[in-house]
């Protein structure tokens, strides 16, 4: 299973990439191609569900 | 502003974690000045840690009464086993200390009522370790209720699955019911505090507990301990006496004396009429370890897992799912109990500095205990418990 979240973008080469951190310990964001993220599932049946993700924490007032 | 001078009684896992948060607080709202434990090795480790992190010495005690006599302590964290909470909470409040008491609020209703009454009479601030109120995940859920975004709450389901709870709760002091007051009192008083916070006062409660997995016959061994066992199960471990890490068999409870349940189901009806069900167990698959939430409101439904800090919102009448949104409640990397552990102790310290109660004070202590101890009573007697009966016998002290 793979689960990821981030900003979905089209890079300079026209490829879909997701801008996201590589680990919870490192907040730096990287653009990762969907092919790279999903390559272990190529040629398998998969379920893909994509939903918009909206941060609410900026509005937290404690 | 001078930091709150903190004494820690019981340097186990929970209190250690709280102390660590406090010691790394950049605003330095608290300062650990005294620690107490009957385990002298743990005490020495604690002393060295405080000296290394905070850069000063710390008074050490093996007698908690001696710590409470210290005029240099403003607030104490009581993180001892549950059956000691009553005695130590009363002593701490009686000594004029603010109190952070790990949950539960005693192990039965009599003890709870004594503690809440003592907190009121002392005029000191008390906070119970109900960390879920402080997790961004639940804070956002409450905001969606309070703002009307979710509409009127109509229905709720909760689930806690805790794979790692089995080795904890079937080894060490937790395995004896007399030490914890029952599995619900120990384990899901957290959640019941949350429900009171979200849905208000309960009307009636019914609950069932049982032992389904962790009992003799479910693993092919008759050993009392891993060190005596020649057929290792997935929970096999090696004991470390210095760290109170024991190796009692999770299955052979007839040998270890464990008499707590390994699962529970609770059904609560609130005064609003809302019906809530909750389950918990210790034998789930590891990949399904989490607290799960579903609240159905008149305008939509939220679902989510605490560990993910994401609430999915489905508008009530939208069949397309095109309006479904995932609300991210916090950035990644949160700590224990969905970040609640880190936030709560600092908010309590801030409250002491400002002379106000934090979120999980006397009212929270009272209503959560009425509900959870009512649920335990139901499981023990097979009756539906009317909350008004408990409130009449144990009125809120204020």
Short mmCIF file of N, CA, C and O in Angstrom, two decimals, chain B residues 266-375:
data_model
loop_
_atom_site.label_atom_id
_atom_site.label_comp_id
_atom_site.label_asym_id
_atom_site.label_seq_id
_atom_site.Cartn_x
_atom_site.Cartn_y
_atom_site.Cartn_z
N UNK B 266 -19.57 -0.11 24.04
CA UNK B 266 -20.35 0.81 24.87
C UNK B 266 -21.39 1.51 24.01
O UNK B 266 -21.10 1.87 22.86
N UNK B 267 -22.56 1.69 24.56
CA UNK B 267 -23.61 2.45 23.88
C UNK B 267 -24.09 3.54 24.84
O UNK B 267 -24.48 3.23 25.98
N UNK B 268 -24.02 4.77 24.39
CA UNK B 268 -24.42 5.90 25.22
C UNK B 268 -25.53 6.68 24.53
O UNK B 268 -25.46 6.92 23.32
N UNK B 269 -26.53 7.06 25.29
CA UNK B 269 -27.50 8.03 24.78
C UNK B 269 -27.33 9.32 25.56
O UNK B 269 -27.29 9.31 26.80
N UNK B 270 -27.20 10.41 24.83
CA UNK B 270 -27.01 11.71 25.45
C UNK B 270 -28.35 12.39 25.68
O UNK B 270 -29.37 11.96 25.14
N UNK B 271 -28.35 13.45 26.47
CA UNK B 271 -29.60 14.16 26.76
C UNK B 271 -30.22 14.73 25.49
O UNK B 271 -31.43 14.90 25.42
N UNK B 272 -29.39 15.00 24.49
CA UNK B 272 -29.91 15.49 23.20
C UNK B 272 -30.66 14.39 22.46
O UNK B 272 -31.37 14.68 21.49
N UNK B 273 -30.48 13.15 22.87
CA UNK B 273 -31.05 12.02 22.16
C UNK B 273 -30.05 11.32 21.26
O UNK B 273 -30.31 10.22 20.76
N UNK B 274 -28.90 11.94 21.04
CA UNK B 274 -27.88 11.34 20.18
C UNK B 274 -27.42 10.00 20.76
O UNK B 274 -27.13 9.90 21.96
N UNK B 275 -27.37 9.02 19.91
CA UNK B 275 -26.85 7.70 20.30
C UNK B 275 -25.44 7.53 19.78
O UNK B 275 -25.17 7.75 18.60
N UNK B 276 -24.54 7.12 20.67
CA UNK B 276 -23.14 6.92 20.30
C UNK B 276 -22.72 5.51 20.70
O UNK B 276 -23.03 5.06 21.80
N UNK B 277 -22.03 4.85 19.79
CA UNK B 277 -21.46 3.55 20.16
C UNK B 277 -19.96 3.62 20.03
O UNK B 277 -19.43 4.36 19.19
N UNK B 278 -19.29 2.89 20.88
CA UNK B 278 -17.84 2.82 20.80
C UNK B 278 -17.37 1.42 21.11
O UNK B 278 -17.87 0.78 22.03
N UNK B 279 -16.39 0.97 20.35
CA UNK B 279 -15.73 -0.29 20.64
C UNK B 279 -14.25 -0.08 20.87
O UNK B 279 -13.68 0.92 20.43
N UNK B 280 -13.66 -0.96 21.62
CA UNK B 280 -12.19 -0.97 21.75
C UNK B 280 -11.74 -2.42 21.88
O UNK B 280 -12.47 -3.28 22.38
N UNK B 281 -10.56 -2.68 21.37
CA UNK B 281 -9.97 -4.01 21.58
C UNK B 281 -8.47 -3.94 21.47
O UNK B 281 -7.91 -2.97 20.95
N UNK B 282 -7.86 -5.02 21.98
CA UNK B 282 -6.40 -5.12 21.98
C UNK B 282 -5.88 -6.14 20.97
O UNK B 282 -4.70 -6.46 20.99
N UNK B 283 -6.76 -6.70 20.14
CA UNK B 283 -6.31 -7.80 19.28
C UNK B 283 -6.49 -7.49 17.79
O UNK B 283 -6.57 -8.40 16.97
N UNK B 284 -6.54 -6.23 17.46
CA UNK B 284 -6.67 -5.83 16.06
C UNK B 284 -5.39 -6.11 15.28
O UNK B 284 -4.32 -6.33 15.86
N UNK B 285 -5.51 -6.03 13.95
CA UNK B 285 -4.33 -6.10 13.10
C UNK B 285 -3.51 -4.82 13.27
O UNK B 285 -4.09 -3.73 13.41
N UNK B 286 -2.20 -4.95 13.20
CA UNK B 286 -1.35 -3.79 13.48
C UNK B 286 -1.61 -2.65 12.51
O UNK B 286 -1.51 -1.48 12.87
N UNK B 287 -1.93 -2.99 11.28
CA UNK B 287 -2.19 -1.96 10.27
C UNK B 287 -3.47 -1.18 10.53
O UNK B 287 -3.72 -0.17 9.88
N UNK B 288 -4.27 -1.65 11.47
CA UNK B 288 -5.53 -0.96 11.79
C UNK B 288 -5.49 -0.34 13.18
O UNK B 288 -6.53 -0.09 13.79
N UNK B 289 -4.30 -0.09 13.69
CA UNK B 289 -4.13 0.53 14.99
C UNK B 289 -4.50 2.01 14.92
O UNK B 289 -3.87 2.77 14.18
N UNK B 290 -5.49 2.43 15.63
CA UNK B 290 -5.80 3.86 15.64
C UNK B 290 -7.09 4.10 16.42
O UNK B 290 -7.75 3.17 16.84
N UNK B 291 -7.42 5.38 16.58
CA UNK B 291 -8.76 5.77 17.01
C UNK B 291 -9.51 6.26 15.78
O UNK B 291 -8.99 7.09 15.03
N UNK B 292 -10.72 5.74 15.61
CA UNK B 292 -11.53 6.05 14.43
C UNK B 292 -12.77 6.83 14.88
O UNK B 292 -13.32 6.56 15.94
N UNK B 293 -13.19 7.75 14.05
CA UNK B 293 -14.32 8.61 14.39
C UNK B 293 -15.31 8.70 13.23
O UNK B 293 -14.91 8.76 12.07
N UNK B 294 -16.57 8.69 13.56
CA UNK B 294 -17.63 8.99 12.58
C UNK B 294 -18.71 9.78 13.31
O UNK B 294 -19.27 9.30 14.31
N UNK B 295 -18.97 10.97 12.84
CA UNK B 295 -20.07 11.78 13.40
C UNK B 295 -20.97 12.17 12.24
O UNK B 295 -20.51 12.79 11.27
N UNK B 296 -22.23 11.81 12.36
CA UNK B 296 -23.22 12.15 11.34
C UNK B 296 -23.99 13.36 11.85
O UNK B 296 -24.59 13.31 12.94
N UNK B 297 -23.95 14.43 11.06
CA UNK B 297 -24.69 15.64 11.42
C UNK B 297 -25.80 15.91 10.42
O UNK B 297 -25.88 15.26 9.37
N UNK B 298 -26.64 16.88 10.73
CA UNK B 298 -27.76 17.17 9.83
C UNK B 298 -27.30 17.80 8.52
O UNK B 298 -28.04 17.82 7.55
N UNK B 299 -26.06 18.31 8.48
CA UNK B 299 -25.55 18.92 7.25
C UNK B 299 -24.49 18.07 6.56
O UNK B 299 -24.06 18.40 5.45
N UNK B 300 -24.02 17.05 7.22
CA UNK B 300 -22.97 16.23 6.62
C UNK B 300 -22.37 15.29 7.62
O UNK B 300 -22.83 15.20 8.77
N UNK B 301 -21.34 14.60 7.18
CA UNK B 301 -20.77 13.53 8.00
C UNK B 301 -19.26 13.66 7.99
O UNK B 301 -18.66 13.90 6.94
N UNK B 302 -18.63 13.50 9.16
CA UNK B 302 -17.17 13.49 9.19
C UNK B 302 -16.69 12.12 9.66
O UNK B 302 -17.27 11.49 10.54
N UNK B 303 -15.61 11.70 9.02
CA UNK B 303 -14.98 10.43 9.38
C UNK B 303 -13.47 10.66 9.40
O UNK B 303 -12.97 11.56 8.71
N UNK B 304 -12.77 9.85 10.16
CA UNK B 304 -11.33 9.99 10.14
C UNK B 304 -10.64 9.15 11.17
O UNK B 304 -11.28 8.50 12.01
N UNK B 305 -9.32 9.15 11.07
CA UNK B 305 -8.45 8.43 12.01
C UNK B 305 -7.55 9.44 12.70
O UNK B 305 -6.91 10.27 12.05
N UNK B 306 -7.51 9.35 14.01
CA UNK B 306 -6.70 10.28 14.79
C UNK B 306 -5.26 10.32 14.29
O UNK B 306 -4.66 11.39 14.17
N UNK B 307 -4.69 9.16 14.00
CA UNK B 307 -3.28 9.10 13.62
C UNK B 307 -2.98 9.82 12.32
O UNK B 307 -1.85 10.24 12.09
N UNK B 308 -4.00 9.97 11.48
CA UNK B 308 -3.78 10.65 10.21
C UNK B 308 -4.03 12.15 10.31
O UNK B 308 -3.63 12.90 9.42
N UNK B 309 -4.76 12.58 11.33
CA UNK B 309 -5.09 14.00 11.50
C UNK B 309 -5.82 14.57 10.29
O UNK B 309 -5.63 15.73 9.91
N UNK B 310 -6.63 13.74 9.68
CA UNK B 310 -7.41 14.18 8.51
C UNK B 310 -8.88 13.83 8.76
O UNK B 310 -9.20 12.69 9.10
N UNK B 311 -9.75 14.81 8.60
CA UNK B 311 -11.20 14.59 8.71
C UNK B 311 -11.80 14.66 7.32
O UNK B 311 -11.64 15.66 6.62
N UNK B 312 -12.47 13.62 6.91
CA UNK B 312 -13.19 13.64 5.63
C UNK B 312 -14.59 14.17 5.88
O UNK B 312 -15.29 13.70 6.78
N UNK B 313 -14.98 15.15 5.09
CA UNK B 313 -16.32 15.72 5.22
C UNK B 313 -17.12 15.42 3.96
O UNK B 313 -16.70 15.77 2.85
N UNK B 314 -18.23 14.74 4.14
CA UNK B 314 -19.16 14.46 3.05
C UNK B 314 -20.44 15.23 3.30
O UNK B 314 -21.15 14.94 4.26
N UNK B 315 -20.77 16.21 2.42
CA UNK B 315 -22.04 16.92 2.59
C UNK B 315 -23.21 15.93 2.51
O UNK B 315 -23.16 14.97 1.73
N UNK B 316 -24.24 16.19 3.27
CA UNK B 316 -25.29 15.18 3.47
C UNK B 316 -25.98 14.75 2.19
O UNK B 316 -26.20 13.56 1.96
N UNK B 317 -26.34 15.69 1.33
CA UNK B 317 -27.21 15.33 0.21
C UNK B 317 -26.46 15.26 -1.12
O UNK B 317 -27.09 15.28 -2.18
N UNK B 318 -25.15 15.21 -1.09
CA UNK B 318 -24.35 15.16 -2.32
C UNK B 318 -23.99 13.71 -2.65
O UNK B 318 -23.21 13.08 -1.92
N UNK B 319 -24.55 13.21 -3.73
CA UNK B 319 -24.28 11.82 -4.11
C UNK B 319 -23.08 11.70 -5.03
O UNK B 319 -22.57 10.61 -5.27
N UNK B 320 -22.59 12.83 -5.55
CA UNK B 320 -21.52 12.77 -6.55
C UNK B 320 -20.14 12.59 -5.93
O UNK B 320 -19.21 12.18 -6.60
N UNK B 321 -19.98 12.92 -4.68
CA UNK B 321 -18.71 12.98 -3.95
C UNK B 321 -17.81 14.11 -4.46
O UNK B 321 -16.67 14.25 -4.02
N UNK B 322 -18.32 14.92 -5.36
CA UNK B 322 -17.51 16.02 -5.87
C UNK B 322 -17.30 17.12 -4.83
O UNK B 322 -16.41 17.95 -4.97
N UNK B 323 -18.15 17.13 -3.81
CA UNK B 323 -18.00 18.14 -2.77
C UNK B 323 -17.34 17.57 -1.51
O UNK B 323 -17.23 18.24 -0.50
N UNK B 324 -16.95 16.32 -1.60
CA UNK B 324 -16.26 15.71 -0.45
C UNK B 324 -14.86 16.31 -0.33
O UNK B 324 -14.16 16.49 -1.32
N UNK B 325 -14.48 16.61 0.91
CA UNK B 325 -13.19 17.27 1.16
C UNK B 325 -12.47 16.55 2.30
O UNK B 325 -13.11 16.06 3.23
N UNK B 326 -11.16 16.49 2.19
CA UNK B 326 -10.35 16.03 3.32
C UNK B 326 -9.79 17.26 4.02
O UNK B 326 -9.09 18.06 3.40
N UNK B 327 -10.12 17.40 5.28
CA UNK B 327 -9.58 18.52 6.04
C UNK B 327 -8.36 18.05 6.82
O UNK B 327 -8.45 17.15 7.66
N UNK B 328 -7.25 18.68 6.54
CA UNK B 328 -5.99 18.34 7.22
C UNK B 328 -5.96 19.15 8.51
O UNK B 328 -5.95 20.39 8.48
N UNK B 329 -5.98 18.46 9.65
CA UNK B 329 -6.13 19.16 10.93
C UNK B 329 -4.80 19.67 11.49
O UNK B 329 -4.78 20.55 12.35
N UNK B 330 -3.71 19.08 11.06
CA UNK B 330 -2.41 19.48 11.59
C UNK B 330 -1.34 19.05 10.60
O UNK B 330 -1.54 18.11 9.84
N UNK B 331 -0.22 19.75 10.60
CA UNK B 331 0.89 19.27 9.77
C UNK B 331 1.39 17.94 10.30
O UNK B 331 1.08 17.56 11.43
N UNK B 332 2.15 17.21 9.52
CA UNK B 332 2.61 15.87 9.92
C UNK B 332 3.55 15.91 11.11
O UNK B 332 3.97 16.96 11.59
N UNK B 333 3.86 14.72 11.61
CA UNK B 333 4.86 14.60 12.66
C UNK B 333 4.36 14.87 14.05
O UNK B 333 5.15 15.22 14.93
N UNK B 334 3.05 14.73 14.29
CA UNK B 334 2.55 14.96 15.64
C UNK B 334 2.94 13.83 16.57
O UNK B 334 3.17 12.70 16.15
N UNK B 335 2.96 14.12 17.86
CA UNK B 335 3.37 13.13 18.84
C UNK B 335 2.20 12.32 19.38
O UNK B 335 1.21 12.10 18.69
N UNK B 336 2.33 11.89 20.64
CA UNK B 336 1.39 10.96 21.24
C UNK B 336 -0.03 11.50 21.30
O UNK B 336 -0.26 12.69 21.45
N UNK B 337 -1.00 10.57 21.16
CA UNK B 337 -2.42 10.92 21.18
C UNK B 337 -2.73 12.06 20.21
O UNK B 337 -3.42 13.03 20.55
N UNK B 338 -2.19 11.96 19.02
CA UNK B 338 -2.47 12.95 18.00
C UNK B 338 -2.01 14.34 18.36
O UNK B 338 -2.64 15.33 18.00
N UNK B 339 -0.89 14.44 19.07
CA UNK B 339 -0.36 15.74 19.43
C UNK B 339 -0.87 16.26 20.76
O UNK B 339 -0.33 17.22 21.30
N UNK B 340 -1.89 15.61 21.30
CA UNK B 340 -2.48 16.08 22.55
C UNK B 340 -1.51 16.06 23.72
O UNK B 340 -1.54 16.94 24.58
N UNK B 341 -0.65 15.06 23.75
CA UNK B 341 0.29 14.94 24.86
C UNK B 341 1.14 16.20 25.01
O UNK B 341 1.39 16.67 26.12
N UNK B 342 1.62 16.69 23.88
CA UNK B 342 2.53 17.82 23.92
C UNK B 342 1.82 19.12 24.30
O UNK B 342 2.36 19.97 24.99
N UNK B 343 0.59 19.26 23.79
CA UNK B 343 -0.11 20.52 23.97
C UNK B 343 -0.67 20.65 25.38
O UNK B 343 -0.62 21.71 26.00
N UNK B 344 -1.20 19.54 25.94
CA UNK B 344 -1.94 19.64 27.19
C UNK B 344 -1.11 20.15 28.36
O UNK B 344 -1.53 21.06 29.07
N UNK B 345 0.03 19.55 28.58
CA UNK B 345 0.80 19.93 29.78
C UNK B 345 1.21 21.40 29.70
O UNK B 345 1.22 22.11 30.72
N UNK B 346 1.51 21.87 28.49
CA UNK B 346 1.93 23.27 28.35
C UNK B 346 0.74 24.21 28.55
O UNK B 346 0.89 25.28 29.14
N UNK B 347 -0.43 23.79 28.10
CA UNK B 347 -1.62 24.64 28.33
C UNK B 347 -1.98 24.69 29.81
O UNK B 347 -2.45 25.71 30.32
N UNK B 348 -1.76 23.58 30.50
CA UNK B 348 -2.04 23.59 31.94
C UNK B 348 -1.07 24.54 32.66
O UNK B 348 -1.48 25.32 33.53
N UNK B 349 0.20 24.47 32.29
CA UNK B 349 1.17 25.38 32.89
C UNK B 349 0.81 26.83 32.59
O UNK B 349 0.88 27.70 33.47
N UNK B 350 0.40 27.10 31.36
CA UNK B 350 0.00 28.45 30.98
C UNK B 350 -1.19 28.89 31.83
O UNK B 350 -1.26 30.03 32.29
N UNK B 351 -2.13 27.95 32.06
CA UNK B 351 -3.29 28.26 32.88
C UNK B 351 -2.90 28.61 34.31
O UNK B 351 -3.45 29.53 34.91
N UNK B 352 -1.94 27.90 34.86
CA UNK B 352 -1.48 28.21 36.22
C UNK B 352 -0.87 29.61 36.26
O UNK B 352 -1.15 30.41 37.16
N UNK B 353 -0.07 29.92 35.26
CA UNK B 353 0.58 31.24 35.22
C UNK B 353 -0.46 32.36 35.11
O UNK B 353 -0.26 33.46 35.62
N UNK B 354 -1.57 32.05 34.43
CA UNK B 354 -2.61 33.07 34.23
C UNK B 354 -3.75 32.94 35.24
O UNK B 354 -4.72 33.69 35.19
N UNK B 355 -3.67 31.94 36.14
CA UNK B 355 -4.69 31.77 37.17
C UNK B 355 -6.02 31.28 36.65
O UNK B 355 -7.08 31.66 37.15
N UNK B 356 -6.01 30.42 35.64
CA UNK B 356 -7.26 29.90 35.09
C UNK B 356 -7.13 28.40 34.84
O UNK B 356 -6.03 27.87 34.67
N UNK B 357 -8.29 27.75 34.83
CA UNK B 357 -8.33 26.31 34.57
C UNK B 357 -8.04 26.03 33.10
O UNK B 357 -8.39 26.85 32.23
N UNK B 358 -7.42 24.91 32.81
CA UNK B 358 -7.26 24.49 31.42
C UNK B 358 -8.51 23.71 31.01
O UNK B 358 -9.56 23.84 31.63
N UNK B 359 -8.41 22.91 29.95
CA UNK B 359 -9.63 22.31 29.39
C UNK B 359 -10.18 21.14 30.18
O UNK B 359 -11.37 20.89 30.17
N UNK B 360 -9.30 20.35 30.76
CA UNK B 360 -9.74 19.10 31.39
C UNK B 360 -9.67 19.23 32.91
O UNK B 360 -8.95 18.50 33.60
N UNK B 361 -10.43 20.17 33.43
CA UNK B 361 -10.43 20.43 34.87
C UNK B 361 -11.51 19.65 35.60
O UNK B 361 -11.86 18.54 35.21
N UNK B 362 -12.08 20.25 36.63
CA UNK B 362 -13.01 19.53 37.52
C UNK B 362 -14.25 19.03 36.79
O UNK B 362 -14.69 17.90 37.02
N UNK B 363 -14.83 19.88 35.95
CA UNK B 363 -16.05 19.46 35.27
C UNK B 363 -15.78 18.26 34.35
O UNK B 363 -16.55 17.30 34.31
N UNK B 364 -14.69 18.36 33.65
CA UNK B 364 -14.29 17.26 32.77
C UNK B 364 -14.03 16.00 33.58
O UNK B 364 -14.47 14.90 33.20
N UNK B 365 -13.33 16.16 34.69
CA UNK B 365 -13.02 15.01 35.55
C UNK B 365 -14.30 14.33 36.02
O UNK B 365 -14.41 13.10 36.04
N UNK B 366 -15.26 15.15 36.39
CA UNK B 366 -16.51 14.62 36.95
C UNK B 366 -17.33 13.90 35.88
O UNK B 366 -17.68 12.73 36.05
N UNK B 367 -17.64 14.57 34.79
CA UNK B 367 -18.57 13.98 33.82
C UNK B 367 -17.97 12.79 33.09
O UNK B 367 -18.66 11.82 32.80
N UNK B 368 -16.70 12.86 32.79
CA UNK B 368 -16.08 11.71 32.13
C UNK B 368 -16.12 10.50 33.05
O UNK B 368 -16.37 9.37 32.61
N UNK B 369 -15.91 10.73 34.33
CA UNK B 369 -15.89 9.62 35.28
C UNK B 369 -17.30 9.07 35.52
O UNK B 369 -17.49 7.86 35.63
N UNK B 370 -18.27 9.97 35.61
CA UNK B 370 -19.65 9.51 35.74
C UNK B 370 -19.99 8.57 34.59
O UNK B 370 -20.59 7.50 34.76
N UNK B 371 -19.56 8.97 33.39
CA UNK B 371 -19.90 8.18 32.20
C UNK B 371 -19.12 6.87 32.15
O UNK B 371 -19.69 5.80 31.95
N UNK B 372 -17.82 6.95 32.36
CA UNK B 372 -17.02 5.73 32.19
C UNK B 372 -17.26 4.76 33.35
O UNK B 372 -17.31 3.54 33.15
N UNK B 373 -17.43 5.30 34.53
CA UNK B 373 -17.66 4.39 35.66
C UNK B 373 -19.09 3.84 35.62
O UNK B 373 -19.35 2.72 36.06
N UNK B 374 -19.99 4.63 35.03
CA UNK B 374 -21.33 4.10 34.76
C UNK B 374 -21.28 2.97 33.75
O UNK B 374 -21.97 1.96 33.90
N UNK B 375 -20.45 3.12 32.73
CA UNK B 375 -20.30 2.08 31.72
C UNK B 375 -19.70 0.82 32.34
O UNK B 375 -20.14 -0.31 32.06
#
